[in-house]
């Protein structure tokens, strides 16, 4: 995507670490910490220095119950950050948005990829914008909308339904002209999923291998971790995040989207070395 290529060693795959920068007042784990553009750019550069392979900058919280923000507000939050960051990007930059007009503005500034948590539920326009700019696109599965998704998530066939929706999103993206090598898929941990759904998805990432795309997952500090640990708050979910990322990478994740880049990178590198060990 946009001249960036990630090498992938089939024998000894190394997962990419995507560092999260939330330019929001209300994100569930870090809301309000990086609303000041200078603080957000500082955080982005810190995550890159800690070893992030790419960054994901978002300006709309998608936590359960979130009402969403207008395109104008999203642009007003993102542009001052991206203008500075993309002036001298420390690594490729993804932007977490589902709005074509926001995507157009950030890709015009030089962002490398769009991360769409709706999996193109709004139609092919977002993918067309990515295609025009030669940008990458992540399509995520979500049941419902952030406002309603955790009310009563149900599936007859969790893995089959999530895979089918991702397959449709990939087909839409490719038909809109996004390069097939620049698309990744994400089962959407926490987006219309019970704790049991999240655990099954993380364990069974192999179910998404037939899609033939890199698999992205975002378990970082999410509520299923709190639920498993006596309702620990987000700030105390690091160890749970490390366990989830290690298991996800072992199950076939190609990219993990996380707040704690340095710690996750260390844990994942050790897990990969053990997974790939060969007897002397
Ligand atoms: N999770 C969140 C946001 N965007 N994108 C992808 N592809 N996968 C995810 O799992 C994912 C995502 C939610 O996490 P966060 O950005 O930390 O919180 P908030 O939505 O409250 O800003």
PDB file of C-alpha atoms and ligand atoms in Angstrom:
ATOM      1  CA  UNK A   1       0.000   0.000   0.000  1.00  0.00           C
ATOM      2  CA  UNK A   2       1.289   3.428  -0.997  1.00  0.00           C
ATOM      3  CA  UNK A   3       4.778   2.070  -1.639  1.00  0.00           C
ATOM      4  CA  UNK A   4       5.002   0.243   1.701  1.00  0.00           C
ATOM      5  CA  UNK A   5       5.474  -3.514   1.685  1.00  0.00           C
ATOM      6  CA  UNK A   6       5.624  -5.732   4.747  1.00  0.00           C
ATOM      7  CA  UNK A   7       7.836  -8.788   4.246  1.00  0.00           C
ATOM      8  CA  UNK A   8       6.221 -12.003   5.431  1.00  0.00           C
ATOM      9  CA  UNK A   9       8.395 -15.029   6.132  1.00  0.00           C
ATOM     10  CA  UNK A  10       6.110 -18.067   5.757  1.00  0.00           C
ATOM     11  CA  UNK A  11       8.543 -20.260   7.732  1.00  0.00           C
ATOM     12  CA  UNK A  12       9.030 -17.906  10.666  1.00  0.00           C
ATOM     13  CA  UNK A  13       6.203 -15.352  10.575  1.00  0.00           C
ATOM     14  CA  UNK A  14       6.622 -12.304  12.764  1.00  0.00           C
ATOM     15  CA  UNK A  15       3.403 -10.551  13.689  1.00  0.00           C
ATOM     16  CA  UNK A  16       3.205  -6.826  13.071  1.00  0.00           C
ATOM     17  CA  UNK A  17       2.431  -4.599  16.035  1.00  0.00           C
ATOM     18  CA  UNK A  18      -0.105  -1.828  15.349  1.00  0.00           C
ATOM     19  CA  UNK A  19       0.050   0.922  17.992  1.00  0.00           C
ATOM     20  CA  UNK A  20      -3.207   2.666  18.955  1.00  0.00           C
ATOM     21  CA  UNK A  21      -3.438   6.468  19.181  1.00  0.00           C
ATOM     22  CA  UNK A  22      -6.930   7.612  20.206  1.00  0.00           C
ATOM     23  CA  UNK A  23      -7.504  11.324  19.611  1.00  0.00           C
ATOM     24  CA  UNK A  24     -10.768  11.134  21.551  1.00  0.00           C
ATOM     25  CA  UNK A  25     -12.137  12.449  24.838  1.00  0.00           C
ATOM     26  CA  UNK A  26     -13.997   9.192  25.562  1.00  0.00           C
ATOM     27  CA  UNK A  27     -12.157   6.028  24.429  1.00  0.00           C
ATOM     28  CA  UNK A  28     -12.644   3.212  26.910  1.00  0.00           C
ATOM     29  CA  UNK A  29      -8.978   2.691  27.764  1.00  0.00           C
ATOM     30  CA  UNK A  30      -7.225   6.000  27.177  1.00  0.00           C
ATOM     31  CA  UNK A  31      -9.954   8.586  26.480  1.00  0.00           C
ATOM     32  CA  UNK A  32      -8.830  12.181  26.931  1.00  0.00           C
ATOM     33  CA  UNK A  33      -5.088  11.494  27.178  1.00  0.00           C
ATOM     34  CA  UNK A  34      -4.252  12.458  23.603  1.00  0.00           C
ATOM     35  CA  UNK A  35      -6.858  15.019  22.547  1.00  0.00           C
ATOM     36  CA  UNK A  36      -4.172  17.688  22.371  1.00  0.00           C
ATOM     37  CA  UNK A  37      -2.540  17.227  18.912  1.00  0.00           C
ATOM     38  CA  UNK A  38       0.976  17.647  20.331  1.00  0.00           C
ATOM     39  CA  UNK A  39       0.307  14.916  22.916  1.00  0.00           C
ATOM     40  CA  UNK A  40      -1.115  12.609  20.247  1.00  0.00           C
ATOM     41  CA  UNK A  41       1.896  13.099  17.965  1.00  0.00           C
ATOM     42  CA  UNK A  42       4.228  12.517  20.917  1.00  0.00           C
ATOM     43  CA  UNK A  43       2.384   9.295  21.774  1.00  0.00           C
ATOM     44  CA  UNK A  44       2.531   8.143  18.132  1.00  0.00           C
ATOM     45  CA  UNK A  45       6.293   8.708  17.990  1.00  0.00           C
ATOM     46  CA  UNK A  46       6.760   6.981  21.357  1.00  0.00           C
ATOM     47  CA  UNK A  47       4.865   3.901  20.144  1.00  0.00           C
ATOM     48  CA  UNK A  48       6.938   3.840  16.952  1.00  0.00           C
ATOM     49  CA  UNK A  49      10.138   4.070  19.022  1.00  0.00           C
ATOM     50  CA  UNK A  50       8.871   1.164  21.136  1.00  0.00           C
ATOM     51  CA  UNK A  51       8.696  -0.943  17.987  1.00  0.00           C
ATOM     52  CA  UNK A  52       5.268  -0.355  16.427  1.00  0.00           C
ATOM     53  CA  UNK A  53       5.311  -1.495  12.800  1.00  0.00           C
ATOM     54  CA  UNK A  54       2.331   0.709  12.040  1.00  0.00           C
ATOM     55  CA  UNK A  55       0.094   3.152  13.884  1.00  0.00           C
ATOM     56  CA  UNK A  56      -3.698   3.371  13.982  1.00  0.00           C
ATOM     57  CA  UNK A  57      -4.990   6.874  14.688  1.00  0.00           C
ATOM     58  CA  UNK A  58      -8.678   7.156  15.591  1.00  0.00           C
ATOM     59  CA  UNK A  59     -10.915  10.110  16.450  1.00  0.00           C
ATOM     60  CA  UNK A  60     -14.231   8.383  17.166  1.00  0.00           C
ATOM     61  CA  UNK A  61     -14.674   6.111  20.152  1.00  0.00           C
ATOM     62  CA  UNK A  62     -16.441   2.873  19.281  1.00  0.00           C
ATOM     63  CA  UNK A  63     -16.794   1.657  22.852  1.00  0.00           C
ATOM     64  CA  UNK A  64     -20.144  -0.062  23.553  1.00  0.00           C
ATOM     65  CA  UNK A  65     -22.928   2.543  23.773  1.00  0.00           C
ATOM     66  CA  UNK A  66     -20.925   5.191  21.948  1.00  0.00           C
ATOM     67  CA  UNK A  67     -23.152   7.669  20.008  1.00  0.00           C
ATOM     68  CA  UNK A  68     -20.528   8.467  17.320  1.00  0.00           C
ATOM     69  CA  UNK A  69     -19.273  11.829  16.043  1.00  0.00           C
ATOM     70  CA  UNK A  70     -19.854  13.846  12.861  1.00  0.00           C
ATOM     71  CA  UNK A  71     -17.436  13.774   9.926  1.00  0.00           C
ATOM     72  CA  UNK A  72     -16.588  17.422  10.626  1.00  0.00           C
ATOM     73  CA  UNK A  73     -15.671  16.692  14.241  1.00  0.00           C
ATOM     74  CA  UNK A  74     -13.656  13.635  13.247  1.00  0.00           C
ATOM     75  CA  UNK A  75     -11.697  15.659  10.684  1.00  0.00           C
ATOM     76  CA  UNK A  76     -11.148  18.497  13.155  1.00  0.00           C
ATOM     77  CA  UNK A  77      -9.629  16.039  15.643  1.00  0.00           C
ATOM     78  CA  UNK A  78      -7.543  14.096  13.115  1.00  0.00           C
ATOM     79  CA  UNK A  79      -6.099  16.669  10.748  1.00  0.00           C
ATOM     80  CA  UNK A  80      -3.905  18.641  13.200  1.00  0.00           C
ATOM     81  CA  UNK A  81      -2.392  15.346  14.379  1.00  0.00           C
ATOM     82  CA  UNK A  82      -1.895  13.844  10.940  1.00  0.00           C
ATOM     83  CA  UNK A  83      -0.475  17.049   9.445  1.00  0.00           C
ATOM     84  CA  UNK A  84       2.366  16.857  11.955  1.00  0.00           C
ATOM     85  CA  UNK A  85       2.768  13.083  12.009  1.00  0.00           C
ATOM     86  CA  UNK A  86       2.725  12.590   8.236  1.00  0.00           C
ATOM     87  CA  UNK A  87       5.212  15.387   7.748  1.00  0.00           C
ATOM     88  CA  UNK A  88       7.794  12.848   8.928  1.00  0.00           C
ATOM     89  CA  UNK A  89       6.024   9.512   9.573  1.00  0.00           C
ATOM     90  CA  UNK A  90       7.999   7.135  11.807  1.00  0.00           C
ATOM     91  CA  UNK A  91       6.169   4.152  10.245  1.00  0.00           C
ATOM     92  CA  UNK A  92       3.047   3.587   8.104  1.00  0.00           C
ATOM     93  CA  UNK A  93      -0.062   5.267   9.491  1.00  0.00           C
ATOM     94  CA  UNK A  94      -3.577   3.805   9.433  1.00  0.00           C
ATOM     95  CA  UNK A  95      -6.637   5.882  10.275  1.00  0.00           C
ATOM     96  CA  UNK A  96      -9.582   4.307  12.087  1.00  0.00           C
ATOM     97  CA  UNK A  97     -12.596   5.732  10.276  1.00  0.00           C
ATOM     98  CA  UNK A  98     -15.706   4.506   8.473  1.00  0.00           C
ATOM     99  CA  UNK A  99     -16.547   7.787   6.745  1.00  0.00           C
ATOM    100  CA  UNK A 100     -15.478   8.248   3.100  1.00  0.00           C
ATOM    101  CA  UNK A 101     -15.141  12.032   3.482  1.00  0.00           C
ATOM    102  CA  UNK A 102     -12.813  11.606   6.467  1.00  0.00           C
ATOM    103  CA  UNK A 103     -10.828   8.937   4.619  1.00  0.00           C
ATOM    104  CA  UNK A 104     -10.458  11.271   1.626  1.00  0.00           C
ATOM    105  CA  UNK A 105      -9.048  14.036   3.841  1.00  0.00           C
ATOM    106  CA  UNK A 106      -6.543  11.831   5.684  1.00  0.00           C
ATOM    107  CA  UNK A 107      -5.380   9.928   2.602  1.00  0.00           C
ATOM    108  CA  UNK A 108      -4.857  13.257   0.804  1.00  0.00           C
ATOM    109  CA  UNK A 109      -2.497  14.130   3.654  1.00  0.00           C
ATOM    110  CA  UNK A 110      -0.544  10.900   3.046  1.00  0.00           C
ATOM    111  CA  UNK A 111      -2.009   8.322   5.458  1.00  0.00           C
ATOM    112  CA  UNK A 112      -1.237   4.793   4.286  1.00  0.00           C
ATOM    113  CA  UNK A 113      -4.299   2.796   5.255  1.00  0.00           C
ATOM    114  CA  UNK A 114      -7.894   2.983   6.489  1.00  0.00           C
ATOM    115  CA  UNK A 115      -9.213   0.780   9.292  1.00  0.00           C
ATOM    116  CA  UNK A 116     -12.988   0.365   8.902  1.00  0.00           C
ATOM    117  CA  UNK A 117     -14.694  -1.188  11.911  1.00  0.00           C
ATOM    118  CA  UNK A 118     -17.956  -1.494   9.947  1.00  0.00           C
ATOM    119  CA  UNK A 119     -16.422  -3.772   7.300  1.00  0.00           C
ATOM    120  CA  UNK A 120     -17.803  -1.557   4.502  1.00  0.00           C
ATOM    121  CA  UNK A 121     -21.335  -1.731   5.917  1.00  0.00           C
ATOM    122  CA  UNK A 122     -21.855   1.764   4.484  1.00  0.00           C
ATOM    123  CA  UNK A 123     -21.235   0.518   0.915  1.00  0.00           C
ATOM    124  CA  UNK A 124     -18.260   0.599  -1.458  1.00  0.00           C
ATOM    125  CA  UNK A 125     -17.536   4.363  -1.330  1.00  0.00           C
ATOM    126  CA  UNK A 126     -14.922   4.079   1.424  1.00  0.00           C
ATOM    127  CA  UNK A 127     -13.145   1.358  -0.556  1.00  0.00           C
ATOM    128  CA  UNK A 128     -13.268   3.529  -3.697  1.00  0.00           C
ATOM    129  CA  UNK A 129     -11.535   6.325  -1.814  1.00  0.00           C
ATOM    130  CA  UNK A 130      -8.828   3.895  -0.646  1.00  0.00           C
ATOM    131  CA  UNK A 131      -8.421   2.576  -4.190  1.00  0.00           C
ATOM    132  CA  UNK A 132      -8.016   6.086  -5.620  1.00  0.00           C
ATOM    133  CA  UNK A 133      -5.179   6.777  -3.205  1.00  0.00           C
ATOM    134  CA  UNK A 134      -3.573   3.315  -3.496  1.00  0.00           C
ATOM    135  CA  UNK A 135      -4.138   2.905   0.242  1.00  0.00           C
ATOM    136  CA  UNK A 136      -4.571  -0.238   2.323  1.00  0.00           C
ATOM    137  CA  UNK A 137      -7.876  -1.199   3.952  1.00  0.00           C
ATOM    138  CA  UNK A 138      -8.679  -3.237   7.053  1.00  0.00           C
ATOM    139  CA  UNK A 139     -12.242  -4.585   7.160  1.00  0.00           C
ATOM    140  CA  UNK A 140     -13.584  -5.604  10.557  1.00  0.00           C
ATOM    141  CA  UNK A 141     -16.633  -7.629  11.548  1.00  0.00           C
ATOM    142  CA  UNK A 142     -19.191  -6.009  13.822  1.00  0.00           C
ATOM    143  CA  UNK A 143     -22.683  -7.253  14.698  1.00  0.00           C
ATOM    144  CA  UNK A 144     -24.984  -4.222  15.077  1.00  0.00           C
ATOM    145  CA  UNK A 145     -23.608  -0.752  15.829  1.00  0.00           C
ATOM    146  CA  UNK A 146     -21.511   0.480  18.779  1.00  0.00           C
ATOM    147  CA  UNK A 147     -24.687   1.862  20.346  1.00  0.00           C
ATOM    148  CA  UNK A 148     -26.447  -1.520  20.406  1.00  0.00           C
ATOM    149  CA  UNK A 149     -23.876  -4.228  19.735  1.00  0.00           C
ATOM    150  CA  UNK A 150     -23.440  -5.534  23.279  1.00  0.00           C
ATOM    151  CA  UNK A 151     -27.190  -5.729  24.073  1.00  0.00           C
ATOM    152  CA  UNK A 152     -27.615  -9.406  23.198  1.00  0.00           C
ATOM    153  CA  UNK A 153     -25.103 -10.691  20.656  1.00  0.00           C
ATOM    154  CA  UNK A 154     -26.143 -14.023  19.125  1.00  0.00           C
ATOM    155  CA  UNK A 155     -24.879 -16.267  16.355  1.00  0.00           C
ATOM    156  CA  UNK A 156     -26.073 -19.611  14.983  1.00  0.00           C
ATOM    157  CA  UNK A 157     -22.604 -20.228  13.577  1.00  0.00           C
ATOM    158  CA  UNK A 158     -20.109 -17.702  14.955  1.00  0.00           C
ATOM    159  CA  UNK A 159     -17.097 -18.572  12.818  1.00  0.00           C
ATOM    160  CA  UNK A 160     -19.121 -19.144   9.651  1.00  0.00           C
ATOM    161  CA  UNK A 161     -21.097 -15.907   9.987  1.00  0.00           C
ATOM    162  CA  UNK A 162     -18.062 -13.753  10.767  1.00  0.00           C
ATOM    163  CA  UNK A 163     -16.095 -15.334   7.911  1.00  0.00           C
ATOM    164  CA  UNK A 164     -18.963 -14.864   5.431  1.00  0.00           C
ATOM    165  CA  UNK A 165     -19.303 -11.161   6.271  1.00  0.00           C
ATOM    166  CA  UNK A 166     -15.571 -10.612   5.964  1.00  0.00           C
ATOM    167  CA  UNK A 167     -15.589 -12.447   2.634  1.00  0.00           C
ATOM    168  CA  UNK A 168     -18.296 -10.087   1.351  1.00  0.00           C
ATOM    169  CA  UNK A 169     -16.341  -7.059   2.579  1.00  0.00           C
ATOM    170  CA  UNK A 170     -13.176  -8.287   0.852  1.00  0.00           C
ATOM    171  CA  UNK A 171     -15.106  -8.836  -2.400  1.00  0.00           C
ATOM    172  CA  UNK A 172     -16.579  -5.319  -2.159  1.00  0.00           C
ATOM    173  CA  UNK A 173     -13.126  -3.824  -1.514  1.00  0.00           C
ATOM    174  CA  UNK A 174     -11.555  -5.662  -4.438  1.00  0.00           C
ATOM    175  CA  UNK A 175     -14.442  -4.786  -6.779  1.00  0.00           C
ATOM    176  CA  UNK A 176     -13.938  -1.126  -5.806  1.00  0.00           C
ATOM    177  CA  UNK A 177     -10.303  -1.387  -6.881  1.00  0.00           C
ATOM    178  CA  UNK A 178      -8.386  -1.813  -3.612  1.00  0.00           C
ATOM    179  CA  UNK A 179      -5.268  -3.837  -4.326  1.00  0.00           C
ATOM    180  CA  UNK A 180      -5.813  -7.451  -3.122  1.00  0.00           C
ATOM    181  CA  UNK A 181      -2.424  -7.356  -1.327  1.00  0.00           C
ATOM    182  CA  UNK A 182      -3.463  -4.277   0.642  1.00  0.00           C
ATOM    183  CA  UNK A 183      -6.542  -5.694   2.389  1.00  0.00           C
ATOM    184  CA  UNK A 184      -6.616  -7.286   5.828  1.00  0.00           C
ATOM    185  CA  UNK A 185      -9.483  -8.829   7.805  1.00  0.00           C
ATOM    186  CA  UNK A 186     -10.422  -8.578  11.472  1.00  0.00           C
ATOM    187  CA  UNK A 187     -13.041 -10.659  13.357  1.00  0.00           C
ATOM    188  CA  UNK A 188     -13.795  -7.646  15.601  1.00  0.00           C
ATOM    189  CA  UNK A 189     -13.070  -8.630  19.191  1.00  0.00           C
ATOM    190  CA  UNK A 190     -15.689  -6.977  21.434  1.00  0.00           C
ATOM    191  CA  UNK A 191     -17.902  -5.751  18.599  1.00  0.00           C
ATOM    192  CA  UNK A 192     -21.223  -7.550  19.106  1.00  0.00           C
ATOM    193  CA  UNK A 193     -19.580 -10.487  20.898  1.00  0.00           C
ATOM    194  CA  UNK A 194     -19.991 -12.135  24.293  1.00  0.00           C
ATOM    195  CA  UNK A 195     -16.933 -13.150  26.317  1.00  0.00           C
ATOM    196  CA  UNK A 196     -17.326 -16.699  24.969  1.00  0.00           C
ATOM    197  CA  UNK A 197     -17.542 -15.416  21.370  1.00  0.00           C
ATOM    198  CA  UNK A 198     -14.348 -13.396  21.851  1.00  0.00           C
ATOM    199  CA  UNK A 199     -12.468 -16.363  23.301  1.00  0.00           C
ATOM    200  CA  UNK A 200     -13.584 -18.648  20.476  1.00  0.00           C
ATOM    201  CA  UNK A 201     -12.580 -16.120  17.820  1.00  0.00           C
ATOM    202  CA  UNK A 202      -9.116 -15.681  19.324  1.00  0.00           C
ATOM    203  CA  UNK A 203      -8.651 -19.448  19.578  1.00  0.00           C
ATOM    204  CA  UNK A 204      -9.995 -20.184  16.092  1.00  0.00           C
ATOM    205  CA  UNK A 205      -8.331 -17.539  13.936  1.00  0.00           C
ATOM    206  CA  UNK A 206      -7.495 -20.427  11.595  1.00  0.00           C
ATOM    207  CA  UNK A 207     -11.155 -20.185  10.490  1.00  0.00           C
ATOM    208  CA  UNK A 208     -10.240 -16.956   8.662  1.00  0.00           C
ATOM    209  CA  UNK A 209      -7.198 -18.340   6.855  1.00  0.00           C
ATOM    210  CA  UNK A 210      -9.292 -19.382   3.809  1.00  0.00           C
ATOM    211  CA  UNK A 211      -9.919 -15.673   3.141  1.00  0.00           C
ATOM    212  CA  UNK A 212      -6.270 -15.455   2.069  1.00  0.00           C
ATOM    213  CA  UNK A 213      -5.669 -12.087   3.763  1.00  0.00           C
ATOM    214  CA  UNK A 214      -3.567 -11.016   6.736  1.00  0.00           C
ATOM    215  CA  UNK A 215      -5.563 -11.372   9.960  1.00  0.00           C
ATOM    216  CA  UNK A 216      -5.685  -8.368  12.302  1.00  0.00           C
ATOM    217  CA  UNK A 217      -6.993  -8.642  15.878  1.00  0.00           C
ATOM    218  CA  UNK A 218      -7.575  -6.061  18.589  1.00  0.00           C
ATOM    219  CA  UNK A 219      -7.933  -7.625  22.054  1.00  0.00           C
ATOM    220  CA  UNK A 220      -6.046  -4.807  23.802  1.00  0.00           C
ATOM    221  CA  UNK A 221      -7.429  -3.968  27.292  1.00  0.00           C
ATOM    222  CA  UNK A 222     -10.932  -5.024  26.180  1.00  0.00           C
ATOM    223  CA  UNK A 223     -13.744  -5.844  28.562  1.00  0.00           C
ATOM    224  CA  UNK A 224     -13.620  -9.627  28.040  1.00  0.00           C
ATOM    225  CA  UNK A 225     -10.216  -9.472  29.788  1.00  0.00           C
ATOM    226  CA  UNK A 226     -11.739  -7.519  32.671  1.00  0.00           C
ATOM    227  CA  UNK A 227     -14.625  -9.996  32.842  1.00  0.00           C
ATOM    228  CA  UNK A 228     -12.223 -12.925  33.173  1.00  0.00           C
ATOM    229  CA  UNK A 229     -10.310 -11.203  35.988  1.00  0.00           C
ATOM    230  CA  UNK A 230     -12.912 -10.077  38.530  1.00  0.00           C
ATOM    231  CA  UNK A 231     -13.827  -6.998  36.479  1.00  0.00           C
ATOM    232  CA  UNK A 232     -10.404  -5.389  36.460  1.00  0.00           C
ATOM    233  CA  UNK A 233     -10.493  -1.849  35.003  1.00  0.00           C
ATOM    234  CA  UNK A 234      -8.836  -1.168  31.599  1.00  0.00           C
ATOM    235  CA  UNK A 235      -5.667   0.248  33.191  1.00  0.00           C
ATOM    236  CA  UNK A 236      -5.022  -3.137  34.838  1.00  0.00           C
ATOM    237  CA  UNK A 237      -5.525  -5.348  31.812  1.00  0.00           C
ATOM    238  CA  UNK A 238      -1.929  -5.465  30.540  1.00  0.00           C
ATOM    239  CA  UNK A 239      -1.182  -9.059  31.547  1.00  0.00           C
ATOM    240  CA  UNK A 240      -4.492 -10.224  30.109  1.00  0.00           C
ATOM    241  CA  UNK A 241      -3.692  -8.334  26.895  1.00  0.00           C
ATOM    242  CA  UNK A 242      -0.301 -10.043  26.694  1.00  0.00           C
ATOM    243  CA  UNK A 243      -1.901 -13.479  27.103  1.00  0.00           C
ATOM    244  CA  UNK A 244      -4.512 -12.687  24.451  1.00  0.00           C
ATOM    245  CA  UNK A 245      -1.915 -11.394  21.981  1.00  0.00           C
ATOM    246  CA  UNK A 246       0.388 -14.388  22.496  1.00  0.00           C
ATOM    247  CA  UNK A 247      -2.502 -16.800  21.951  1.00  0.00           C
ATOM    248  CA  UNK A 248      -3.724 -14.825  18.934  1.00  0.00           C
ATOM    249  CA  UNK A 249      -0.318 -14.877  17.288  1.00  0.00           C
ATOM    250  CA  UNK A 250      -0.002 -18.592  18.011  1.00  0.00           C
ATOM    251  CA  UNK A 251      -3.438 -19.063  16.421  1.00  0.00           C
ATOM    252  CA  UNK A 252      -2.359 -17.227  13.267  1.00  0.00           C
ATOM    253  CA  UNK A 253      -2.780 -13.464  13.765  1.00  0.00           C
ATOM    254  CA  UNK A 254      -0.587 -11.430  11.425  1.00  0.00           C
ATOM    255  CA  UNK A 255      -1.201  -8.040  13.087  1.00  0.00           C
ATOM    256  CA  UNK A 256      -2.119  -7.185  16.692  1.00  0.00           C
ATOM    257  CA  UNK A 257      -3.639  -3.769  17.436  1.00  0.00           C
ATOM    258  CA  UNK A 258      -2.542  -2.674  20.917  1.00  0.00           C
ATOM    259  CA  UNK A 259      -2.095   0.216  23.335  1.00  0.00           C
ATOM    260  CA  UNK A 260       1.008  -1.282  25.045  1.00  0.00           C
ATOM    261  CA  UNK A 261       3.421  -1.672  22.144  1.00  0.00           C
ATOM    262  CA  UNK A 262       6.695  -2.343  24.002  1.00  0.00           C
ATOM    263  CA  UNK A 263       5.251  -5.003  26.312  1.00  0.00           C
ATOM    264  CA  UNK A 264       3.229  -6.764  23.612  1.00  0.00           C
ATOM    265  CA  UNK A 265       6.153  -6.779  21.209  1.00  0.00           C
ATOM    266  CA  UNK A 266       8.396  -8.457  23.783  1.00  0.00           C
ATOM    267  CA  UNK A 267       5.796 -11.077  24.693  1.00  0.00           C
ATOM    268  CA  UNK A 268       4.981 -11.845  21.060  1.00  0.00           C
ATOM    269  CA  UNK A 269       8.639 -12.155  20.005  1.00  0.00           C
ATOM    270  CA  UNK A 270       9.295 -14.730  22.750  1.00  0.00           C
ATOM    271  CA  UNK A 271       6.116 -16.660  21.916  1.00  0.00           C
ATOM    272  CA  UNK A 272       7.088 -16.761  18.236  1.00  0.00           C
ATOM    273  CA  UNK A 273      10.594 -18.009  19.066  1.00  0.00           C
ATOM    274  CA  UNK A 274       9.119 -20.862  21.114  1.00  0.00           C
ATOM    275  CA  UNK A 275       6.545 -21.665  18.424  1.00  0.00           C
ATOM    276  CA  UNK A 276       9.260 -21.803  15.755  1.00  0.00           C
ATOM    277  CA  UNK A 277      11.916 -23.662  17.805  1.00  0.00           C
ATOM    278  CA  UNK A 278      13.505 -26.588  16.005  1.00  0.00           C
ATOM    279  CA  UNK A 279      15.188 -29.466  17.868  1.00  0.00           C
ATOM    280  CA  UNK A 280      19.008 -29.302  17.848  1.00  0.00           C
TER     281      UNK A 280
HETATM  282  N1  LIG B   1     -11.073  -1.990  18.357  1.00  0.00           N
HETATM  283  C1  LIG B   1     -11.334  -0.707  18.654  1.00  0.00           C
HETATM  284  C2  LIG B   1     -11.265   0.276  17.661  1.00  0.00           C
HETATM  285  N2  LIG B   1     -10.901  -0.025  16.403  1.00  0.00           N
HETATM  286  N3  LIG B   1     -10.230  -1.624  14.809  1.00  0.00           N
HETATM  287  C3  LIG B   1      -9.952  -2.887  14.482  1.00  0.00           C
HETATM  288  N4  LIG B   1      -9.589  -3.200  13.216  1.00  0.00           N
HETATM  289  N5  LIG B   1     -10.033  -3.897  15.404  1.00  0.00           N
HETATM  290  C4  LIG B   1     -10.410  -3.678  16.691  1.00  0.00           C
HETATM  291  O1  LIG B   1     -10.494  -4.641  17.492  1.00  0.00           O
HETATM  292  C5  LIG B   1     -10.710  -2.320  17.084  1.00  0.00           C
HETATM  293  C6  LIG B   1     -10.610  -1.310  16.080  1.00  0.00           C
HETATM  294  C7  LIG B   1     -11.702  -0.332  20.052  1.00  0.00           C
HETATM  295  O2  LIG B   1     -10.573  -0.052  20.805  1.00  0.00           O
HETATM  296  P1  LIG B   1     -10.015   1.429  21.135  1.00  0.00           P
HETATM  297  O3  LIG B   1      -9.645   2.138  19.875  1.00  0.00           O
HETATM  298  O4  LIG B   1      -8.934   1.337  22.126  1.00  0.00           O
HETATM  299  O5  LIG B   1     -11.226   2.139  21.872  1.00  0.00           O
HETATM  300  P2  LIG B   1     -12.312   3.195  21.439  1.00  0.00           P
HETATM  301  O6  LIG B   1     -13.105   2.606  20.327  1.00  0.00           O
HETATM  302  O7  LIG B   1     -13.131   3.414  22.695  1.00  0.00           O
HETATM  303  O8  LIG B   1     -11.599   4.434  20.985  1.00  0.00           O
END
